[in-house]
Amino acid sequence: MAARGDRGDAAAMLDTTLPAPRPCHPNRDYDRVRAAIEFVSARRRHQPEVDEIAAEIGLTPTRLHALFRRWAGITPKAFLQAITLDHARALLRDSASVLDTAYEVGLSGPGRLHDLFVTHEALSPGEYRAGGAGLTFSYGFHPTPFGEAIVVVTPRGLAGLGWSDGAREAALDDMRRRWPGAQFVERAQETAAYARRVFDPAEWRADRKLRVVLIGTDFEIRVWERLLSIPLARATTYSDIARALGRPQAARAVGAAVGRNPISFVVPCHRVLGKSGALTGYHWGLSRKQAILGWEAGQARA
DNA sequence: AGGGCCCATCGCA
DNA sequence: TGCGATGGGCCCT
């Protein structure tokens, strides 16, 4: 599957065609953050100063500061530091045992403190065909801190989440392809609660778990369950997941399974890095992976 | 067939 | 040392 690259300027062009902006601009904040990330990534050698970045994206340093405090809860400097290779390596060091400990404790154990609490059920492709096909899936498009997203829910819980970036039809088609035979009905009122629940840390509560439905092959389900055991602001590697599953050689297959995860963000595929700490790939664009990791660094501090 | 990988090597500074 | 590039092996769909 072709990774969809970053399309900052496409999004910016679309922006100009949108109707009157609303008082709150979650997407505009994200676009600016992403522009900052891209600027920094493009000159990794040089490691630009905060002033330079502000100039590049057309803000004063003060407003850049305010933007990051509002959006991620931390200063621009802390944010930028949180997305460097050095930091990723430190993150992996600190998180070395998450897969072994957190998973045994259980998906709802103390390891999930301060994180999105999830309860899940799993369906194999066969089970889905037997009982799931013919279901009606509700979907809606909602703003998130990382751009507009499509949210797909079934009566049993959240089944899909992906970023649409203004290309709503493509996002919907992507979901339809995953569950052929299902009916899709737009019901944004129904999906809005999920979107709010997922992206507002104030709503992450152990006593009101988010119900999700994982539909995939045995191997995929096992990978996704492991992902759910990685706490906020922690990370692991493809090879560590393979090892934890008892298939030490299957790192590449793990990568493919991670990439097929239908519930982005909730099943935290962004918390999987290459063994070297490099970010490697992300279906929704590498800079979005960085943005999420930096944002999570801010949430973890709160 | 072909991946959101990993490891070993090699050739550069 | 620390990179970037390359080749071969690996395992799931």
Tab-separated table of C-alpha atoms (C1' of nucleotides) in Angstrom:
chain	number	residue	atom	x	y	z
A	1	MET	CA	0.000	0.000	0.000
A	2	ALA	CA	1.369	3.369	-0.933
A	3	ALA	CA	2.152	5.475	2.059
A	4	ARG	CA	0.442	8.767	1.744
A	5	GLY	CA	3.100	11.397	2.020
A	6	ASP	CA	2.864	14.695	3.743
A	7	ARG	CA	0.920	17.223	1.806
A	8	GLY	CA	1.292	20.389	3.724
A	9	ASP	CA	0.801	22.702	0.808
A	10	ALA	CA	-2.229	20.837	-0.496
A	11	ALA	CA	-3.858	21.292	2.887
A	12	ALA	CA	-2.892	24.941	2.908
A	13	MET	CA	-4.437	25.447	-0.501
A	14	LEU	CA	-7.638	23.823	0.616
A	15	ASP	CA	-7.706	26.095	3.611
A	16	THR	CA	-8.163	29.117	1.428
A	17	THR	CA	-11.252	27.629	-0.158
A	18	LEU	CA	-12.974	26.862	3.125
A	19	PRO	CA	-15.880	28.953	4.350
A	20	ALA	CA	-15.498	31.404	7.207
A	21	PRO	CA	-13.120	30.044	9.820
A	22	ARG	CA	-14.544	29.182	13.181
A	23	PRO	CA	-13.272	30.826	16.345
A	24	CYS	CA	-11.191	27.791	17.238
A	25	HIS	CA	-8.652	26.557	14.679
A	26	PRO	CA	-7.442	23.110	15.639
A	27	ASN	CA	-6.395	22.311	12.106
A	28	ARG	CA	-4.610	25.554	11.585
A	29	ASP	CA	-2.625	24.997	14.758
A	30	TYR	CA	-1.719	21.550	13.548
A	31	ASP	CA	-0.749	22.811	10.113
A	32	ARG	CA	1.662	25.244	11.692
A	33	VAL	CA	3.101	22.639	14.001
A	34	ARG	CA	3.566	20.354	11.067
A	35	ALA	CA	5.243	23.103	9.084
A	36	ALA	CA	7.639	23.600	11.981
A	37	ILE	CA	8.381	19.887	12.120
A	38	GLU	CA	9.012	19.747	8.411
A	39	PHE	CA	11.311	22.737	8.551
A	40	VAL	CA	13.351	21.165	11.318
A	41	SER	CA	13.455	17.766	9.612
A	42	ALA	CA	14.574	19.291	6.346
A	43	ARG	CA	17.676	20.689	7.999
A	44	ARG	CA	18.471	18.172	10.630
A	45	ARG	CA	22.128	18.971	10.199
A	46	HIS	CA	21.704	22.561	11.124
A	47	GLN	CA	19.222	22.245	14.044
A	48	PRO	CA	17.505	25.615	13.628
A	49	GLU	CA	16.846	27.896	16.577
A	50	VAL	CA	13.344	28.674	17.739
A	51	ASP	CA	13.586	32.174	16.262
A	52	GLU	CA	14.428	30.742	12.867
A	53	ILE	CA	11.484	28.386	12.943
A	54	ALA	CA	9.101	31.133	13.938
A	55	ALA	CA	10.283	33.236	11.006
A	56	GLU	CA	9.901	30.324	8.632
A	57	ILE	CA	6.262	29.653	9.491
A	58	GLY	CA	5.380	33.315	9.741
A	59	LEU	CA	4.973	33.803	13.469
A	60	THR	CA	6.799	35.832	16.049
A	61	PRO	CA	8.737	33.772	18.584
A	62	THR	CA	6.212	34.782	21.213
A	63	ARG	CA	3.293	33.516	19.201
A	64	LEU	CA	5.156	30.329	18.350
A	65	HIS	CA	5.649	29.823	22.047
A	66	ALA	CA	1.951	30.375	22.696
A	67	LEU	CA	1.000	28.016	19.885
A	68	PHE	CA	2.993	25.151	21.344
A	69	ARG	CA	1.820	25.795	24.877
A	70	ARG	CA	-1.766	25.723	23.688
A	71	TRP	CA	-1.406	22.781	21.375
A	72	ALA	CA	1.021	20.431	23.103
A	73	GLY	CA	1.225	21.878	26.570
A	74	ILE	CA	4.976	22.367	26.394
A	75	THR	CA	7.383	24.978	25.054
A	76	PRO	CA	8.579	24.834	21.465
A	77	LYS	CA	12.033	23.953	22.654
A	78	ALA	CA	10.792	21.023	24.721
A	79	PHE	CA	8.612	19.888	21.857
A	80	LEU	CA	11.410	19.990	19.309
A	81	GLN	CA	13.713	18.216	21.652
A	82	ALA	CA	11.091	15.525	22.140
A	83	ILE	CA	11.152	14.577	18.480
A	84	THR	CA	14.878	14.209	17.932
A	85	LEU	CA	16.680	10.955	17.359
A	86	ASP	CA	18.510	11.306	20.659
A	87	HIS	CA	15.261	11.617	22.517
A	88	ALA	CA	13.774	8.658	20.689
A	89	ARG	CA	16.748	6.568	21.726
A	90	ALA	CA	16.356	7.615	25.335
A	91	LEU	CA	12.659	6.847	25.079
A	92	LEU	CA	13.419	3.338	23.888
A	93	ARG	CA	15.900	2.840	26.697
A	94	ASP	CA	13.389	3.937	29.313
A	95	SER	CA	10.657	1.893	27.748
A	96	ALA	CA	12.683	-1.251	27.248
A	97	SER	CA	10.489	-3.397	29.453
A	98	VAL	CA	7.020	-2.051	28.655
A	99	LEU	CA	6.065	-4.996	26.519
A	100	ASP	CA	7.089	-7.530	29.123
A	101	THR	CA	5.687	-5.829	32.201
A	102	ALA	CA	2.690	-3.827	31.059
A	103	TYR	CA	1.246	-6.700	29.134
A	104	GLU	CA	1.378	-9.123	32.014
A	105	VAL	CA	-0.194	-6.585	34.306
A	106	GLY	CA	-3.075	-6.453	31.856
A	107	LEU	CA	-4.253	-3.866	29.428
A	108	SER	CA	-6.027	-1.947	32.170
A	109	GLY	CA	-3.296	-2.178	34.767
A	110	PRO	CA	-1.270	0.634	36.313
A	111	GLY	CA	0.787	0.904	33.150
A	112	ARG	CA	-2.162	2.652	31.575
A	113	LEU	CA	-2.281	5.415	34.134
A	114	HIS	CA	-2.687	8.803	32.474
A	115	ASP	CA	-3.518	7.148	29.203
A	116	LEU	CA	-6.532	6.371	27.124
A	117	PHE	CA	-8.239	3.369	28.700
A	118	VAL	CA	-9.451	0.815	26.237
A	119	THR	CA	-11.387	-2.421	26.363
A	120	HIS	CA	-11.444	-4.425	23.196
A	121	GLU	CA	-12.865	-7.444	21.487
A	122	ALA	CA	-11.317	-9.162	18.521
A	123	LEU	CA	-12.814	-10.614	15.356
A	124	SER	CA	-11.047	-12.726	12.773
A	125	PRO	CA	-11.812	-12.095	9.108
A	126	GLY	CA	-13.882	-15.297	9.148
A	127	GLU	CA	-15.883	-14.234	12.160
A	128	TYR	CA	-16.418	-10.872	10.583
A	129	ARG	CA	-17.767	-12.451	7.404
A	130	ALA	CA	-20.010	-14.726	9.426
A	131	GLY	CA	-21.502	-12.139	11.726
A	132	GLY	CA	-20.074	-8.746	10.946
A	133	ALA	CA	-20.734	-8.296	7.273
A	134	GLY	CA	-24.141	-6.734	6.820
A	135	LEU	CA	-23.638	-4.604	9.897
A	136	THR	CA	-24.185	-0.918	9.642
A	137	PHE	CA	-21.166	1.215	10.410
A	138	SER	CA	-21.649	4.838	11.336
A	139	TYR	CA	-19.049	7.337	10.307
A	140	GLY	CA	-18.329	11.010	10.686
A	141	PHE	CA	-15.565	13.538	10.129
A	142	HIS	CA	-14.218	15.463	13.073
A	143	PRO	CA	-11.410	17.872	13.835
A	144	THR	CA	-8.595	16.457	15.942
A	145	PRO	CA	-5.328	17.949	17.150
A	146	PHE	CA	-3.662	16.242	14.173
A	147	GLY	CA	-6.037	17.202	11.398
A	148	GLU	CA	-9.505	16.155	10.382
A	149	ALA	CA	-10.241	12.471	10.963
A	150	ILE	CA	-12.829	9.947	9.894
A	151	VAL	CA	-14.284	8.012	12.819
A	152	VAL	CA	-16.073	4.712	12.224
A	153	VAL	CA	-18.154	3.017	14.915
A	154	THR	CA	-20.180	-0.163	15.174
A	155	PRO	CA	-22.785	-0.994	17.810
A	156	ARG	CA	-19.996	-2.852	19.607
A	157	GLY	CA	-17.582	0.038	19.700
A	158	LEU	CA	-15.025	2.021	17.753
A	159	ALA	CA	-13.759	0.169	14.690
A	160	GLY	CA	-11.877	2.719	12.623
A	161	LEU	CA	-10.045	6.007	12.836
A	162	GLY	CA	-7.965	7.623	10.143
A	163	TRP	CA	-7.007	11.079	8.988
A	164	SER	CA	-8.847	12.503	6.023
A	165	ASP	CA	-6.889	15.716	5.425
A	166	GLY	CA	-9.666	17.200	3.357
A	167	ALA	CA	-9.921	14.110	1.116
A	168	ARG	CA	-13.053	12.719	2.708
A	169	GLU	CA	-14.077	10.388	-0.094
A	170	ALA	CA	-10.654	8.740	-0.128
A	171	ALA	CA	-10.739	8.317	3.643
A	172	LEU	CA	-14.175	6.722	3.474
A	173	ASP	CA	-13.144	4.431	0.614
A	174	ASP	CA	-10.175	3.298	2.652
A	175	MET	CA	-12.540	2.253	5.445
A	176	ARG	CA	-14.981	0.562	3.056
A	177	ARG	CA	-12.182	-1.524	1.615
A	178	ARG	CA	-11.335	-2.827	5.041
A	179	TRP	CA	-14.845	-4.113	5.703
A	180	PRO	CA	-16.475	-5.090	2.451
A	181	GLY	CA	-20.124	-5.944	2.779
A	182	ALA	CA	-20.821	-3.481	5.556
A	183	GLN	CA	-23.179	-0.568	5.167
A	184	PHE	CA	-21.743	2.863	5.870
A	185	VAL	CA	-24.039	5.618	7.059
A	186	GLU	CA	-22.912	9.113	7.947
A	187	ARG	CA	-24.009	9.866	11.493
A	188	ALA	CA	-21.690	12.527	12.767
A	189	GLN	CA	-23.655	13.080	15.977
A	190	GLU	CA	-23.010	9.499	16.949
A	191	THR	CA	-19.311	9.520	16.118
A	192	ALA	CA	-18.630	12.952	17.617
A	193	ALA	CA	-18.668	11.587	21.151
A	194	TYR	CA	-15.992	9.082	20.215
A	195	ALA	CA	-13.812	11.735	18.646
A	196	ARG	CA	-14.060	13.902	21.733
A	197	ARG	CA	-13.441	10.976	24.042
A	198	VAL	CA	-10.351	9.872	22.153
A	199	PHE	CA	-8.586	13.189	21.737
A	200	ASP	CA	-9.428	14.954	24.985
A	201	PRO	CA	-7.133	13.681	27.751
A	202	ALA	CA	-9.595	14.986	30.327
A	203	GLU	CA	-11.950	12.235	29.183
A	204	TRP	CA	-9.465	9.394	29.533
A	205	ARG	CA	-10.905	7.588	32.524
A	206	ALA	CA	-10.331	4.089	33.810
A	207	ASP	CA	-13.904	3.839	35.033
A	208	ARG	CA	-15.322	4.612	31.600
A	209	LYS	CA	-13.323	2.583	29.164
A	210	LEU	CA	-13.439	3.123	25.465
A	211	ARG	CA	-14.862	0.101	23.662
A	212	VAL	CA	-13.047	-0.860	20.491
A	213	VAL	CA	-13.450	-3.690	18.006
A	214	LEU	CA	-10.368	-5.117	16.349
A	215	ILE	CA	-10.984	-6.941	13.091
A	216	GLY	CA	-7.966	-8.720	11.647
A	217	THR	CA	-6.003	-11.944	11.285
A	218	ASP	CA	-4.727	-13.750	14.358
A	219	PHE	CA	-1.278	-12.348	13.896
A	220	GLU	CA	-2.528	-8.789	13.402
A	221	ILE	CA	-4.704	-8.971	16.492
A	222	ARG	CA	-1.800	-10.161	18.581
A	223	VAL	CA	0.334	-7.285	17.328
A	224	TRP	CA	-2.406	-4.719	17.968
A	225	GLU	CA	-2.978	-6.039	21.475
A	226	ARG	CA	0.684	-5.527	22.194
A	227	LEU	CA	0.434	-1.978	20.929
A	228	LEU	CA	-2.393	-1.343	23.378
A	229	SER	CA	-0.056	-2.264	26.215
A	230	ILE	CA	2.410	0.539	25.427
A	231	PRO	CA	1.711	3.425	27.782
A	232	LEU	CA	1.513	7.069	26.800
A	233	ALA	CA	4.821	8.715	25.970
A	234	ARG	CA	6.578	5.379	25.797
A	235	ALA	CA	7.768	3.520	22.732
A	236	THR	CA	8.954	0.167	21.527
A	237	THR	CA	10.435	-1.337	18.370
A	238	TYR	CA	9.199	-3.671	15.656
A	239	SER	CA	11.737	-6.283	16.633
A	240	ASP	CA	10.807	-6.120	20.322
A	241	ILE	CA	7.188	-6.782	19.460
A	242	ALA	CA	8.275	-9.715	17.322
A	243	ARG	CA	10.288	-11.077	20.200
A	244	ALA	CA	7.434	-10.581	22.662
A	245	LEU	CA	5.198	-12.576	20.344
A	246	GLY	CA	7.688	-15.427	20.285
A	247	ARG	CA	8.615	-14.763	16.632
A	248	PRO	CA	11.940	-13.006	16.946
A	249	GLN	CA	12.484	-13.081	13.194
A	250	ALA	CA	9.145	-11.608	12.246
A	251	ALA	CA	9.978	-7.922	12.678
A	252	ARG	CA	9.100	-7.152	9.128
A	253	ALA	CA	5.760	-8.895	9.358
A	254	VAL	CA	5.116	-6.917	12.535
A	255	GLY	CA	5.761	-3.739	10.593
A	256	ALA	CA	3.183	-4.719	8.019
A	257	ALA	CA	0.632	-5.572	10.716
A	258	VAL	CA	1.260	-2.315	12.531
A	259	GLY	CA	0.680	-0.487	9.271
A	260	ARG	CA	-2.673	-2.187	8.785
A	261	ASN	CA	-4.032	-1.074	12.122
A	262	PRO	CA	-7.496	0.382	11.402
A	263	ILE	CA	-7.787	2.495	14.567
A	264	SER	CA	-4.969	5.003	14.369
A	265	PHE	CA	-3.979	6.813	17.516
A	266	VAL	CA	-6.174	4.632	19.750
A	267	VAL	CA	-4.119	1.589	18.865
A	268	PRO	CA	-0.884	3.517	19.159
A	269	CYS	CA	1.066	2.519	16.093
A	270	HIS	CA	2.955	5.807	16.412
A	271	ARG	CA	4.730	4.376	19.471
A	272	VAL	CA	6.645	1.842	17.401
A	273	LEU	CA	10.087	2.927	16.206
A	274	GLY	CA	12.970	1.336	14.374
A	275	LYS	CA	15.558	-0.381	16.497
A	276	SER	CA	17.944	2.552	16.038
A	277	GLY	CA	15.373	5.026	17.281
A	278	ALA	CA	14.672	6.194	13.744
A	279	LEU	CA	10.991	6.855	13.153
A	280	THR	CA	10.843	4.623	10.062
A	281	GLY	CA	7.385	4.707	8.540
A	282	TYR	CA	3.902	5.957	9.255
A	283	HIS	CA	0.857	5.437	7.103
A	284	TRP	CA	-0.315	8.981	7.798
A	285	GLY	CA	3.008	10.705	7.167
A	286	LEU	CA	6.132	10.769	9.273
A	287	SER	CA	5.667	14.336	10.410
A	288	ARG	CA	2.303	13.363	11.893
A	289	LYS	CA	4.020	10.599	13.825
A	290	GLN	CA	6.448	13.166	15.185
A	291	ALA	CA	3.634	15.541	16.010
A	292	ILE	CA	1.790	12.882	17.978
A	293	LEU	CA	4.894	11.816	19.863
A	294	GLY	CA	5.714	15.427	20.734
A	295	TRP	CA	2.147	16.097	21.789
A	296	GLU	CA	2.204	12.997	23.978
A	297	ALA	CA	5.418	14.179	25.593
A	298	GLY	CA	3.461	17.273	26.609
A	299	GLN	CA	0.510	15.254	27.918
A	300	ALA	CA	2.799	13.018	29.929
A	301	ARG	CA	4.232	16.005	31.699
A	302	ALA	CA	0.810	17.374	32.605
B	1	DA	C1'	5.179	-10.662	-4.696
B	2	DG	C1'	6.368	-7.394	-1.671
B	3	DG	C1'	6.320	-4.635	2.714
B	4	DG	C1'	6.248	1.177	8.288
B	5	DC	C1'	12.544	-4.522	9.369
B	6	DC	C1'	17.162	-5.974	10.695
B	7	DC	C1'	21.879	-7.168	10.365
B	8	DA	C1'	26.401	-7.229	8.356
B	9	DT	C1'	29.494	-4.888	5.381
B	10	DC	C1'	31.774	-1.358	2.985
B	11	DG	C1'	33.341	3.111	1.674
B	12	DC	C1'	33.628	7.541	2.999
B	13	DA	C1'	34.879	11.664	6.187
C	1	DT	C1'	33.355	6.856	15.307
C	2	DG	C1'	29.362	7.894	12.412
C	3	DC	C1'	26.952	8.443	8.507
C	4	DG	C1'	24.623	6.560	3.891
C	5	DA	C1'	24.092	2.832	0.655
C	6	DT	C1'	23.530	-2.123	-0.414
C	7	DG	C1'	22.579	-7.068	-0.250
C	8	DG	C1'	20.481	-10.940	1.759
C	9	DG	C1'	17.450	-13.187	4.965
C	10	DC	C1'	12.810	-13.296	7.277
C	11	DC	C1'	7.911	-13.962	7.976
C	12	DC	C1'	2.968	-12.752	7.100
C	13	DT	C1'	-0.913	-11.765	3.651
